[in-house]
PDB file of C-alpha atoms in Angstrom:
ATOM      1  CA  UNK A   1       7.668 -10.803   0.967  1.00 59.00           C
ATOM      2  CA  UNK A   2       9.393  -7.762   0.095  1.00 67.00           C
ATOM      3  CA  UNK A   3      10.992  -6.637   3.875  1.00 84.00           C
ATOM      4  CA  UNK A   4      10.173  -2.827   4.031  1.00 88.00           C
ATOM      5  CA  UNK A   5       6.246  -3.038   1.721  1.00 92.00           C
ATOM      6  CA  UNK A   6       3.468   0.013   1.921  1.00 93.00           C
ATOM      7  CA  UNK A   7       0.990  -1.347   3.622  1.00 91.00           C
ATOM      8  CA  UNK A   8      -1.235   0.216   1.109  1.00 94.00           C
ATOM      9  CA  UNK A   9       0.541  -1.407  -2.003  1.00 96.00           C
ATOM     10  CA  UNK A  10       2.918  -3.418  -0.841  1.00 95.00           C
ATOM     11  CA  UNK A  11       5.540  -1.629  -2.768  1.00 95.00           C
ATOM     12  CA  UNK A  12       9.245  -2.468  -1.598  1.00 93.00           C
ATOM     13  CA  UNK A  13      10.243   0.569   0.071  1.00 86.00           C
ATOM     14  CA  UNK A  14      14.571   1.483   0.689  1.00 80.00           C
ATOM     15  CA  UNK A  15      13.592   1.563   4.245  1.00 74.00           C
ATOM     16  CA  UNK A  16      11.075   1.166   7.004  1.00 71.00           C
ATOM     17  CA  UNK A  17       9.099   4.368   6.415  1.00 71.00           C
ATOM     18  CA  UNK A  18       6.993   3.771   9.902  1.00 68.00           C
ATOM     19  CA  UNK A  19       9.551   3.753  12.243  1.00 66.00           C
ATOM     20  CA  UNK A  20      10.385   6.628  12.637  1.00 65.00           C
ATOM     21  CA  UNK A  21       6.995   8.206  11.007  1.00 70.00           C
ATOM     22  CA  UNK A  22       8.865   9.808   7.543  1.00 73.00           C
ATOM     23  CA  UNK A  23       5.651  11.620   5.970  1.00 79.00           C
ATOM     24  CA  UNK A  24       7.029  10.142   2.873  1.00 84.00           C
ATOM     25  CA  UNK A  25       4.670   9.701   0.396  1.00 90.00           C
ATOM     26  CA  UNK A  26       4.318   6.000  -1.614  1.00 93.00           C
ATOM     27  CA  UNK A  27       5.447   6.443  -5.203  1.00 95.00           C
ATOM     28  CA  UNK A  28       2.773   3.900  -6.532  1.00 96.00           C
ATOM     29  CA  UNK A  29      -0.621   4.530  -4.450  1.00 96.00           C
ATOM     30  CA  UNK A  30      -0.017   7.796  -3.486  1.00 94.00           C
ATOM     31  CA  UNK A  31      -0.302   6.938   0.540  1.00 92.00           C
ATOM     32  CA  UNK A  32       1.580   9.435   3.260  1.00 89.00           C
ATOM     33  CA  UNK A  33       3.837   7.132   5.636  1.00 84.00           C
ATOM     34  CA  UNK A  34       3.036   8.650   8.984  1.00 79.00           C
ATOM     35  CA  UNK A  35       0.017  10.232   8.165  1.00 79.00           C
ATOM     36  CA  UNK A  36      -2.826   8.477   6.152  1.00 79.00           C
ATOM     37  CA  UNK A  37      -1.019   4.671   7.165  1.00 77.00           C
ATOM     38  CA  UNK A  38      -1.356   4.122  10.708  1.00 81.00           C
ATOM     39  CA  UNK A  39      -5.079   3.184  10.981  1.00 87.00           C
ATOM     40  CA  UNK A  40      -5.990  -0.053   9.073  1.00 90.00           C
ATOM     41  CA  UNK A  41     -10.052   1.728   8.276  1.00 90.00           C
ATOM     42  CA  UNK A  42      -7.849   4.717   6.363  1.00 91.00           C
ATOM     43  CA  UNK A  43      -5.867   2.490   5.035  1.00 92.00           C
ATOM     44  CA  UNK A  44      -8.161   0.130   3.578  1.00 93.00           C
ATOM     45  CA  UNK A  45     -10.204   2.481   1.951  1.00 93.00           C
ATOM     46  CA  UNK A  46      -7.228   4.073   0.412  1.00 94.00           C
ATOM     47  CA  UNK A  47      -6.167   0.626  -1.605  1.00 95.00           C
ATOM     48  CA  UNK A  48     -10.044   0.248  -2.544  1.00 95.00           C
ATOM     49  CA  UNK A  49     -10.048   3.951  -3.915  1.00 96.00           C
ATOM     50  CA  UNK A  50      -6.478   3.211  -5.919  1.00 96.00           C
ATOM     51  CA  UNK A  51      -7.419  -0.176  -7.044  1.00 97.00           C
ATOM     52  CA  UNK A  52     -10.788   1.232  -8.180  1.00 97.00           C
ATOM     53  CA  UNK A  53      -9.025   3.632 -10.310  1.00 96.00           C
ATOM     54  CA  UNK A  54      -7.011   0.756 -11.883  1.00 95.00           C
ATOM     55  CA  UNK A  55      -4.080   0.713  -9.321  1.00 96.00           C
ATOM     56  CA  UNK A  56      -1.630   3.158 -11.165  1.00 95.00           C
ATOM     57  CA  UNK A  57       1.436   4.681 -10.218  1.00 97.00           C
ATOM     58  CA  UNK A  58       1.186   8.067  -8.841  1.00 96.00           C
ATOM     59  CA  UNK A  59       4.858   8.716  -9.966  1.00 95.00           C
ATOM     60  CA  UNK A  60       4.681   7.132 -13.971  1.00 94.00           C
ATOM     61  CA  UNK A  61       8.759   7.757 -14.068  1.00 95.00           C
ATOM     62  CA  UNK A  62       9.081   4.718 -11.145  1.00 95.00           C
ATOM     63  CA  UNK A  63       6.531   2.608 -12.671  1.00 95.00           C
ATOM     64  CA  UNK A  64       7.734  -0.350 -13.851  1.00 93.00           C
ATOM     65  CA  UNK A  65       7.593  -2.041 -17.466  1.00 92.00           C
ATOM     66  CA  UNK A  66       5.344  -3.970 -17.661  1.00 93.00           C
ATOM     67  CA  UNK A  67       3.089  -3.129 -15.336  1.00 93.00           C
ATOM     68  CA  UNK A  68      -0.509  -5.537 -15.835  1.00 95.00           C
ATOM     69  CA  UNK A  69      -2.369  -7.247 -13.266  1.00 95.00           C
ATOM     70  CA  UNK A  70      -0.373  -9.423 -12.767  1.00 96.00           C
ATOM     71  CA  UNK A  71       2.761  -7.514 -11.877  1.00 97.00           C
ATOM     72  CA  UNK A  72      -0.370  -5.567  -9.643  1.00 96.00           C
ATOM     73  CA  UNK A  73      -0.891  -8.480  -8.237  1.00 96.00           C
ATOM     74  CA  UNK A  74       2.336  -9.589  -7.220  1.00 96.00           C
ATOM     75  CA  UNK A  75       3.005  -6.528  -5.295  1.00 96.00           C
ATOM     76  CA  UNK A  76       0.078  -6.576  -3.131  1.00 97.00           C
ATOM     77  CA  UNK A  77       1.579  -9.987  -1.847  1.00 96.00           C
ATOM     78  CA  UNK A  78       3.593  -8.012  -0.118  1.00 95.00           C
ATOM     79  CA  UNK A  79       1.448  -6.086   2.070  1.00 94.00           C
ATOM     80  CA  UNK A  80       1.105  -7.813   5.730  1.00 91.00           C
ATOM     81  CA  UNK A  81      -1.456  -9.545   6.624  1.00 91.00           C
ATOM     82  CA  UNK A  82      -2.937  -7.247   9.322  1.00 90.00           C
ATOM     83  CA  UNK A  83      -3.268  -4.177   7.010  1.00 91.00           C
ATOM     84  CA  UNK A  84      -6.001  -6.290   4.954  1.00 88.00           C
ATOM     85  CA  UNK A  85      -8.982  -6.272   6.818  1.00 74.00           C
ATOM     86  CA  UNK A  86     -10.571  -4.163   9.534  1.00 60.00           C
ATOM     87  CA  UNK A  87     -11.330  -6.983  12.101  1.00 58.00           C
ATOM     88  CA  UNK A  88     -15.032  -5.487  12.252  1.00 59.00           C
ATOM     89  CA  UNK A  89     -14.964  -7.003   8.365  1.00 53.00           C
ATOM     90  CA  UNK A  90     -15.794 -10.122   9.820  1.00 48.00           C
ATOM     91  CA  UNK A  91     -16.772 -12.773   7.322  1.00 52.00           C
ATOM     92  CA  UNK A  92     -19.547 -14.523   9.576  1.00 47.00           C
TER      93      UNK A  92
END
């Protein structure tokens, strides 16, 4: 698990971008640290939206080579557990 991830994307980040709040902005799904990633309903629905679009980069210079499904895949490993589901997402 990468140790700094978007809790989006799970893209690596240099640093934790949530502590302090850095309004930062995820080079891959587009997300605002500080802003749009502190409530797990906002984030959720942001990482539908991108991966409904095909989960591109929103930076194309950063994106790595290749980048398929797997790769896509891969990466969202690294988002933590509690920024998956909304607990009211209950699976009864």
């Amino acid at each position: 698990m990468a140790k700094y991830p978007c809790r989006c994307c799970g893209l690596e980040q240099v640093a934790d971008m949530w502590n302090p709040r850095s309004h930062a902005i995820c080079a891959c799904c587009g997300i605002e640290m500080g802003h749009e990633d502190d409530d797990l309903i906002i984030v959720t629905m942001i990482r539908r939206r991108w991966l409904i679009k095909g989960g591109g980069w929103l930076i194309e210079e950063k994106q790595p080579i290749p980048w398929t499904m797997k790769e896509l895949g891969e990466q969202l490993k690294n988002v933590p557990m509690e920024w998956w589901h909304h607990p009211r997402e209950s699976k009864s």
